[in-house]
XYZ file of C-alpha atoms in Angstrom:
395
model
C 92.876 148.772 57.688
C 90.313 146.207 57.875
C 86.128 145.910 57.740
C 84.437 143.043 58.303
C 81.141 143.043 57.524
C 78.570 140.235 59.110
C 74.679 139.557 59.887
C 74.760 141.472 62.505
C 77.631 143.205 64.784
C 77.798 143.542 68.429
C 79.195 146.681 69.588
C 78.107 145.236 72.521
C 78.392 148.769 75.454
C 75.190 149.581 72.529
C 72.424 147.364 70.574
C 73.355 144.966 67.738
C 73.638 146.407 64.301
C 72.165 144.174 60.589
C 75.292 144.605 58.674
C 76.768 146.400 60.954
C 80.822 147.138 59.790
C 84.128 146.342 61.871
C 86.399 148.843 61.196
C 90.149 148.231 62.663
C 93.587 148.867 62.523
C 96.625 146.608 61.760
C 97.138 145.918 65.266
C 93.494 144.832 65.837
C 92.407 147.839 67.270
C 89.086 149.135 66.995
C 88.523 152.071 64.660
C 85.076 152.193 64.193
C 81.573 150.630 63.922
C 79.985 151.491 61.100
C 75.369 150.747 60.388
C 73.694 151.443 56.956
C 73.358 154.987 56.345
C 76.601 156.200 58.149
C 79.091 158.083 55.860
C 81.930 155.732 54.677
C 80.008 152.412 55.193
C 80.216 150.908 51.517
C 80.071 146.632 51.568
C 81.985 146.422 48.556
C 85.708 147.299 49.921
C 84.900 145.430 53.520
C 85.165 141.217 54.505
C 82.311 139.416 54.588
C 81.306 136.954 57.074
C 78.066 134.733 56.851
C 77.477 134.527 60.946
C 77.227 137.293 64.666
C 80.712 138.957 64.759
C 81.687 139.991 68.497
C 83.981 140.734 71.261
C 86.403 138.595 72.235
C 84.464 136.285 74.785
C 85.324 136.367 78.890
C 85.268 133.013 81.232
C 84.532 134.224 84.452
C 84.459 131.254 86.542
C 86.789 127.961 85.570
C 88.945 125.505 87.774
C 92.202 124.960 84.442
C 93.561 122.540 86.917
C 90.982 120.270 86.584
C 91.505 119.060 82.751
C 92.717 116.058 83.123
C 89.145 114.610 85.305
C 86.966 114.851 82.164
C 84.252 112.329 81.962
C 85.138 110.935 85.786
C 82.887 112.755 88.106
C 79.562 110.606 88.303
C 76.525 113.207 86.570
C 73.872 114.104 89.064
C 74.871 113.380 92.261
C 74.365 116.341 93.995
C 77.124 119.208 94.961
C 77.590 116.843 98.286
C 78.226 113.631 95.862
C 80.230 115.315 93.547
C 82.836 116.639 96.009
C 83.223 113.440 97.720
C 84.010 112.165 94.238
C 85.626 114.146 93.423
C 87.828 114.232 95.932
C 88.955 110.359 95.531
C 89.712 111.011 91.518
C 91.416 114.263 92.014
C 94.964 113.437 91.397
C 96.319 112.160 88.405
C 100.459 112.327 87.307
C 101.693 115.678 86.294
C 102.092 114.851 82.673
C 98.626 114.088 82.023
C 97.570 116.819 84.225
C 99.571 119.412 82.171
C 98.900 117.955 78.701
C 94.676 118.175 79.783
C 95.584 122.080 81.059
C 97.207 122.527 77.630
C 94.099 121.674 75.450
C 91.806 123.260 77.506
C 93.942 126.321 77.553
C 94.126 126.014 73.670
C 90.345 124.840 72.961
C 88.909 128.036 75.054
C 91.436 130.069 72.145
C 90.257 128.580 69.733
C 86.030 128.504 70.454
C 87.122 132.636 71.128
C 87.311 133.123 74.814
C 90.074 135.862 75.353
C 89.708 136.110 79.008
C 89.196 133.798 81.935
C 89.020 134.005 85.820
C 90.574 131.171 87.014
C 90.659 129.662 90.124
C 94.066 127.916 91.054
C 94.196 125.682 94.805
C 98.689 124.940 93.764
C 100.913 126.763 91.206
C 100.381 123.988 88.303
C 98.686 126.060 85.557
C 100.964 129.009 86.424
C 103.959 127.337 82.976
C 100.373 127.331 80.520
C 99.453 131.011 81.428
C 102.319 132.118 81.006
C 102.923 131.377 77.070
C 99.108 131.165 77.268
C 97.266 133.527 74.009
C 94.489 134.148 76.688
C 94.276 136.443 79.456
C 93.975 135.112 83.017
C 92.787 136.544 86.449
C 93.875 134.179 88.915
C 91.682 133.633 91.563
C 94.402 131.203 94.395
C 91.463 130.092 96.621
C 91.713 129.450 100.180
C 89.661 126.771 102.285
C 89.908 125.497 105.723
C 86.730 125.506 108.445
C 89.447 124.706 111.708
C 90.024 128.890 112.560
C 93.631 127.062 114.262
C 94.993 126.571 110.435
C 93.437 130.391 109.528
C 97.193 131.460 109.404
C 98.912 128.120 107.419
C 96.216 128.832 104.556
C 96.888 132.154 104.158
C 100.583 132.155 104.625
C 100.715 129.068 101.910
C 98.289 131.102 99.646
C 100.433 134.521 99.586
C 103.464 132.130 98.304
C 101.238 131.412 96.011
C 100.731 135.014 94.846
C 104.296 135.371 95.129
C 104.729 132.372 91.824
C 101.973 133.608 90.401
C 103.478 137.631 90.456
C 106.456 136.551 89.045
C 105.222 135.030 85.704
C 106.453 137.062 82.900
C 102.555 137.680 81.620
C 99.214 136.598 83.570
C 100.321 138.165 86.987
C 96.664 139.473 87.433
C 95.206 137.505 90.530
C 94.449 137.495 94.194
C 93.819 134.950 97.288
C 89.677 134.896 97.201
C 87.702 132.059 99.771
C 86.679 128.914 98.431
C 83.014 129.090 99.591
C 81.116 130.643 102.693
C 80.702 127.295 104.281
C 84.500 125.587 103.789
C 86.080 128.941 105.431
C 86.662 130.029 109.004
C 85.290 133.180 110.015
C 89.370 134.109 110.999
C 90.572 132.768 107.697
C 87.366 134.482 105.774
C 88.664 138.157 107.873
C 92.255 137.515 107.329
C 91.398 137.219 102.956
C 88.651 140.086 102.713
C 91.008 142.205 103.733
C 94.285 141.055 101.132
C 91.529 141.455 98.985
C 89.793 145.719 100.168
C 94.572 146.243 100.694
C 95.447 145.086 97.094
C 92.259 146.415 95.819
C 91.161 143.042 94.453
C 88.315 141.251 93.018
C 86.827 138.924 95.573
C 85.302 135.737 93.528
C 83.325 132.995 96.285
C 81.093 129.716 95.007
C 77.122 130.414 96.416
C 74.838 128.253 97.426
C 75.302 125.264 94.436
C 73.059 123.254 96.540
C 70.116 123.049 98.315
C 72.379 121.874 101.513
C 74.381 125.143 101.924
C 71.739 126.836 103.113
C 70.892 123.952 105.467
C 73.864 123.337 107.071
C 73.513 127.608 107.339
C 70.817 127.432 109.282
C 70.400 124.640 111.295
C 74.098 123.025 111.217
C 73.074 120.477 109.656
C 71.725 117.817 106.732
C 74.041 116.837 103.804
C 76.615 118.910 103.631
C 77.262 118.953 107.547
C 77.147 113.919 106.597
C 79.573 114.890 103.756
C 82.486 117.111 105.722
C 82.053 114.011 108.793
C 82.537 111.700 106.011
C 85.713 113.531 104.865
C 86.675 114.192 108.708
C 86.079 117.528 108.154
C 85.290 118.764 111.896
C 82.098 121.058 112.404
C 81.913 121.322 116.077
C 83.573 125.344 116.125
C 80.652 125.654 113.358
C 77.896 128.175 114.395
C 74.690 127.979 112.086
C 73.194 131.542 111.753
C 69.573 130.092 111.166
C 69.885 132.318 107.551
C 70.459 130.931 104.019
C 74.406 131.350 104.013
C 74.343 134.514 101.853
C 72.555 136.290 103.839
C 75.369 135.349 106.597
C 78.114 136.057 104.546
C 77.508 139.580 102.996
C 78.171 141.631 106.205
C 81.585 140.135 105.960
C 82.459 140.990 102.509
C 84.481 143.681 101.103
C 81.226 146.368 99.917
C 83.906 148.763 98.244
C 85.522 146.021 95.973
C 84.254 143.865 93.102
C 82.526 140.748 94.020
C 81.407 137.305 91.880
C 79.066 135.312 93.711
C 79.601 131.922 91.290
C 76.652 130.022 90.323
C 73.945 130.779 92.928
C 71.571 128.096 91.607
C 69.732 128.365 95.105
C 70.046 132.251 95.249
C 66.621 133.103 96.847
C 65.015 136.231 95.296
C 65.617 137.901 98.929
C 69.054 137.041 98.634
C 69.358 138.868 96.008
C 67.668 141.800 96.515
C 69.955 141.625 100.127
C 73.054 141.708 98.198
C 72.637 144.550 95.891
C 70.823 146.260 98.406
C 74.676 145.809 100.396
C 78.008 144.918 97.666
C 76.634 148.054 95.044
C 79.787 145.479 93.379
C 78.141 142.426 92.877
C 78.192 140.269 89.929
C 75.984 137.197 89.443
C 78.180 134.325 87.675
C 75.815 131.771 85.707
C 77.525 128.291 84.942
C 74.519 126.364 83.466
C 76.318 123.448 82.354
C 77.829 122.622 85.204
C 75.198 123.314 87.435
C 72.625 120.761 85.159
C 75.641 118.087 85.647
C 75.749 118.148 89.096
C 72.157 119.634 90.630
C 69.852 118.767 87.522
C 68.798 122.700 88.126
C 69.884 125.604 86.377
C 70.635 128.930 87.896
C 67.501 131.874 88.126
C 68.164 134.079 85.252
C 64.678 135.027 85.683
C 65.148 136.760 88.888
C 68.631 138.010 88.061
C 66.825 139.516 85.281
C 63.990 140.406 86.611
C 66.272 142.398 89.589
C 68.478 143.925 87.127
C 71.381 142.136 88.607
C 75.201 142.497 87.104
C 75.313 139.029 85.350
C 78.543 137.000 83.783
C 79.127 133.627 82.746
C 81.119 130.259 82.995
C 82.150 127.373 82.334
C 83.346 125.901 85.482
C 86.140 122.750 85.167
C 85.788 119.906 82.855
C 85.210 117.740 86.290
C 81.567 118.924 85.676
C 81.452 119.770 82.623
C 81.890 118.288 79.221
C 83.426 121.292 77.563
C 84.660 124.593 78.096
C 82.446 126.365 75.572
C 80.887 129.721 76.210
C 78.723 128.950 73.385
C 77.370 126.185 74.566
C 76.523 128.550 78.121
C 74.491 131.409 76.052
C 72.560 128.714 74.282
C 71.467 126.484 77.449
C 70.555 129.997 79.137
C 68.556 131.075 75.699
C 66.988 127.295 75.547
C 65.602 127.850 78.799
C 63.846 130.466 78.398
C 63.863 132.154 74.979
C 62.975 136.212 76.508
C 66.634 136.124 76.963
C 68.272 137.871 74.352
C 71.253 137.535 72.514
C 72.292 141.103 73.156
C 72.066 140.441 76.231
C 73.375 137.308 76.190
C 76.670 138.284 74.625
C 77.038 141.603 76.978
C 77.139 138.680 80.074
C 79.711 136.907 78.126
C 82.312 140.348 77.246
C 82.039 143.057 78.707
C 80.368 142.102 82.220
C 82.445 139.300 82.660
C 85.650 141.970 81.645
C 84.886 144.926 83.600
C 84.690 141.898 86.729
C 88.517 141.682 86.511
C 89.295 144.461 85.756
C 90.312 143.420 81.955
C 87.221 146.396 80.212
C 90.169 148.804 79.003
C 91.065 146.211 76.185
C 88.232 143.393 76.581
C 84.683 143.712 76.482
C 83.072 145.689 72.974
C 84.002 146.893 69.995
C 84.712 150.437 71.623
C 87.565 152.532 69.245
C 91.190 151.830 71.092
C 89.817 149.080 72.057
C 91.625 145.151 70.946
C 89.377 142.751 72.907
C 89.406 139.921 70.101
C 86.864 139.275 67.391
C 84.797 136.042 68.014
C 82.624 134.894 64.847
C 79.162 132.548 65.415
C 78.690 130.354 63.066
C 75.008 128.927 61.766
C 72.314 130.814 64.374
C 68.898 131.655 63.550
C 69.160 134.888 61.290
C 65.244 135.456 61.544
C 64.362 135.266 65.251
C 68.673 136.430 66.735
C 68.462 132.747 68.196
C 71.543 130.526 69.633
C 71.699 127.185 67.613
C 72.620 124.006 68.901
C 74.354 123.733 65.781
C 75.225 127.243 66.930
C 80.184 127.802 66.882
C 81.850 129.802 67.933
C 86.021 130.514 66.382
C 88.457 133.362 66.015
C 88.706 135.179 64.101
């Protein structure tokens, strides 16, 4: 048995403990968590670590396939400008793509990320996932606004899912829609039925830009112009006169776990409507990517005030300088120091594990779990804050 003592220990399913001790067995499974005064608490027979010990982190939104685009796509162009440029530079030789994905996967693990909800449009990342230390849930992303191609988009997705499920490990996943504005009613219906029947998880980009809401309300605006520039016909799209999320909610499988990603332009009204209709909804925030693309942060104050289940993602290296969840947490706390470290750690561990269905093993230091052990160093011990110089690593 090993005993690990840190300045602060985060069990996650209970409040953090100053000078807490984590007891694990030879297979790194949790035996117990001890606080000063508990029977068996003895700092003298524990390994001492300067900083915080937390469970392995869960990155619930990533695009591993885009790792080769680091530093290539311009910043702060807005989502529509970002997508237009992304489509022009996305291709690269296969060996460059594979090398970049391997580096990104290795880097995430070293930074303390033990599980990832990853978006895949192809099978390129599957061999990396099969051999990775990280546990992956793969969202095979489907899109297509033309209803005539709904069957083709769905069936090609099913073929990708079969390839995923043939791997020796990391076979968890299902089909999922890209965004409300990029799937036809027919394709969305097929995807929702697939997810409902398989007991899967639906993850969808939501209100990442103001033009998304404008498109649903009027059928026009910058998003419509971008689609026209990309030769995507919107002739058969019928605006609802409502926000994109309010339009989408009745079409989603309410019995399933649902992750809304980004939510940068979600209003308090949108959030309340979603919570009322979707009992298993999670709100993924990717603050670094939101700043990279839109120069804006997600509405954390509203999400916290309404007691939403928040998860944290990095998005891709096309829209982020690093796949570092600690950097995302630091950015959120810098924007609002009323956000406690206990909250941030829960969002980036247990909430993510619950979303992906990995919480029986990951996400907290509960007895019998093997969640991975991460040390966060160089923190503000007095005020309990993550600092610009804070780092995370696997123990």
